[in-house]
mmCIF file of C-alpha atoms in Angstrom:
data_model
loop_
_atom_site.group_PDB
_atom_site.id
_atom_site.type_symbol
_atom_site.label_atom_id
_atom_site.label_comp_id
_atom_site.label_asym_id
_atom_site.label_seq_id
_atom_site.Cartn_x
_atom_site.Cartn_y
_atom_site.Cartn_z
ATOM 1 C CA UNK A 10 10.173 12.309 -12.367
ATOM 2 C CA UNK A 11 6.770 10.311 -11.935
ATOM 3 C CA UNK A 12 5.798 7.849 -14.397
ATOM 4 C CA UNK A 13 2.408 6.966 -15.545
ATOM 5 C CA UNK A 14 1.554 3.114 -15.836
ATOM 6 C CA UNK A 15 -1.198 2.366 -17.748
ATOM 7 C CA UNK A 16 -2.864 -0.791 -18.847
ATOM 8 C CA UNK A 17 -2.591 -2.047 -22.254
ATOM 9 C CA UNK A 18 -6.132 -3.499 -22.735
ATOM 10 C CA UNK A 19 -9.479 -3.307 -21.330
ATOM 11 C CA UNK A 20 -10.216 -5.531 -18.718
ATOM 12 C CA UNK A 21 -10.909 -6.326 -14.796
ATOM 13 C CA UNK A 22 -8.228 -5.672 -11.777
ATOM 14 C CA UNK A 23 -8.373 -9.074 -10.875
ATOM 15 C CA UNK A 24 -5.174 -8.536 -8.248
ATOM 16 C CA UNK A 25 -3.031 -5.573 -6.993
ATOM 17 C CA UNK A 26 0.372 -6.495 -6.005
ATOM 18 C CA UNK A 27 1.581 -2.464 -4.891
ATOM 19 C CA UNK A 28 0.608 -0.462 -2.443
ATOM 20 C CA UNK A 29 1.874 3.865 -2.176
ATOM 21 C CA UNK A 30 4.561 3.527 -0.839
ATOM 22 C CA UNK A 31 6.191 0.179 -2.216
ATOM 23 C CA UNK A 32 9.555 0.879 -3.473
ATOM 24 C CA UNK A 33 9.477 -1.354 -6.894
ATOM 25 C CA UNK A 34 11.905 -2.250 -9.249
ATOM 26 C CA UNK A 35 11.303 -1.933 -13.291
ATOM 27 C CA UNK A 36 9.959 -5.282 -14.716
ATOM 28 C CA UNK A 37 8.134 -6.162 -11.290
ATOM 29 C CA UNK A 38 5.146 -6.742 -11.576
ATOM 30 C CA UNK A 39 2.284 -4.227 -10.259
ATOM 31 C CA UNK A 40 -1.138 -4.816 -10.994
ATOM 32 C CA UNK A 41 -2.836 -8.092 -13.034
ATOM 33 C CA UNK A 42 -5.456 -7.418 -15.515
ATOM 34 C CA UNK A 43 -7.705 -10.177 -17.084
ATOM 35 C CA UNK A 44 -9.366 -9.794 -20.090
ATOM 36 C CA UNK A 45 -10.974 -12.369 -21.956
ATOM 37 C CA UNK A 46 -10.198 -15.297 -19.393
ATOM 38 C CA UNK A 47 -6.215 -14.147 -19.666
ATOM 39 C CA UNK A 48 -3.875 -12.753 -17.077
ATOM 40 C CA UNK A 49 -2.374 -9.732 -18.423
ATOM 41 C CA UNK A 50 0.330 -8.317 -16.195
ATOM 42 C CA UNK A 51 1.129 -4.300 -15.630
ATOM 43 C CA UNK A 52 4.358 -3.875 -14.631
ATOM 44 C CA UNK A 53 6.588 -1.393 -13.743
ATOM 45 C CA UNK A 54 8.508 0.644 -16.154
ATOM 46 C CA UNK A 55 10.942 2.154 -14.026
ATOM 47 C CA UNK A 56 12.585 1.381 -10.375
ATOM 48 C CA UNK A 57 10.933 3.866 -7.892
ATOM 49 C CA UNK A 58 8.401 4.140 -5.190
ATOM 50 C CA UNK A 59 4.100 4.355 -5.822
ATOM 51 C CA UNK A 60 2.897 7.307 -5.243
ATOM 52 C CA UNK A 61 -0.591 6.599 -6.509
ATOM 53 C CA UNK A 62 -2.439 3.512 -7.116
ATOM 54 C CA UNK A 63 -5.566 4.490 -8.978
ATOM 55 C CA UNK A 64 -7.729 1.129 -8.937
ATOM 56 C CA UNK A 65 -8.241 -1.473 -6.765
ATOM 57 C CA UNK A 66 -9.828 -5.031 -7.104
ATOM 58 C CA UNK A 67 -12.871 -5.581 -9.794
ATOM 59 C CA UNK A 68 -12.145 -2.015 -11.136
ATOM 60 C CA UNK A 69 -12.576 -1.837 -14.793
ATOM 61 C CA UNK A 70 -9.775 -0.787 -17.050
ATOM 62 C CA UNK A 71 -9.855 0.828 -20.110
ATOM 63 C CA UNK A 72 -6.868 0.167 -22.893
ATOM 64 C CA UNK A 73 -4.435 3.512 -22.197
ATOM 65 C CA UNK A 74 -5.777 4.378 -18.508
ATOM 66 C CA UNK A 75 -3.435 5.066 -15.939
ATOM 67 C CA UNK A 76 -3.562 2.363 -13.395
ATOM 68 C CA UNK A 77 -0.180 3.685 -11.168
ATOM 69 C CA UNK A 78 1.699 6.663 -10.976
ATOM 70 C CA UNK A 79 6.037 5.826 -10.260
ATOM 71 C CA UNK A 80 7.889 8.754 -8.096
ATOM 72 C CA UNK A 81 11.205 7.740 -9.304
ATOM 73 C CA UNK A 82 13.026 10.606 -7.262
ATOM 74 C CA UNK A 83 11.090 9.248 -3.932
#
């Protein structure tokens, strides 16, 4: 089953701490976000392996878009 991360607020990728392929455990932190001079982490809802990683540093983020996508079956 693949899981769909996605951020909770708008904001900037200010670091990305996956890469496809990372195996990743839930709670683990994936992807920080900063909006309005705070860190906001993504993390990861489920143990499993990136198969996508759909920004990358400075992207902008919208509240509900899918940063990640979890394999959880990889």
């Amino acid at each position: 089953m693949r899981h769909e991360v996605e951020s909770d607020v708008q904001g900037n990728v200010w670091r990305v701490e996956a890469s496809v392929g990372d195996r990743v455990k839930a709670g683990e932190v994936l992807v920080i976000l900063e909006s309005m001079k705070m860190e906001i982490p993504v993390v990861a809802p489920s143990d499993g392996v990136i198969a996508e990683l759909r920004v990358q540093l400075q992207d902008q983020v919208q509240e509900g878009e899918v940063v990640i996508i979890i394999d959880d079956k990889a």
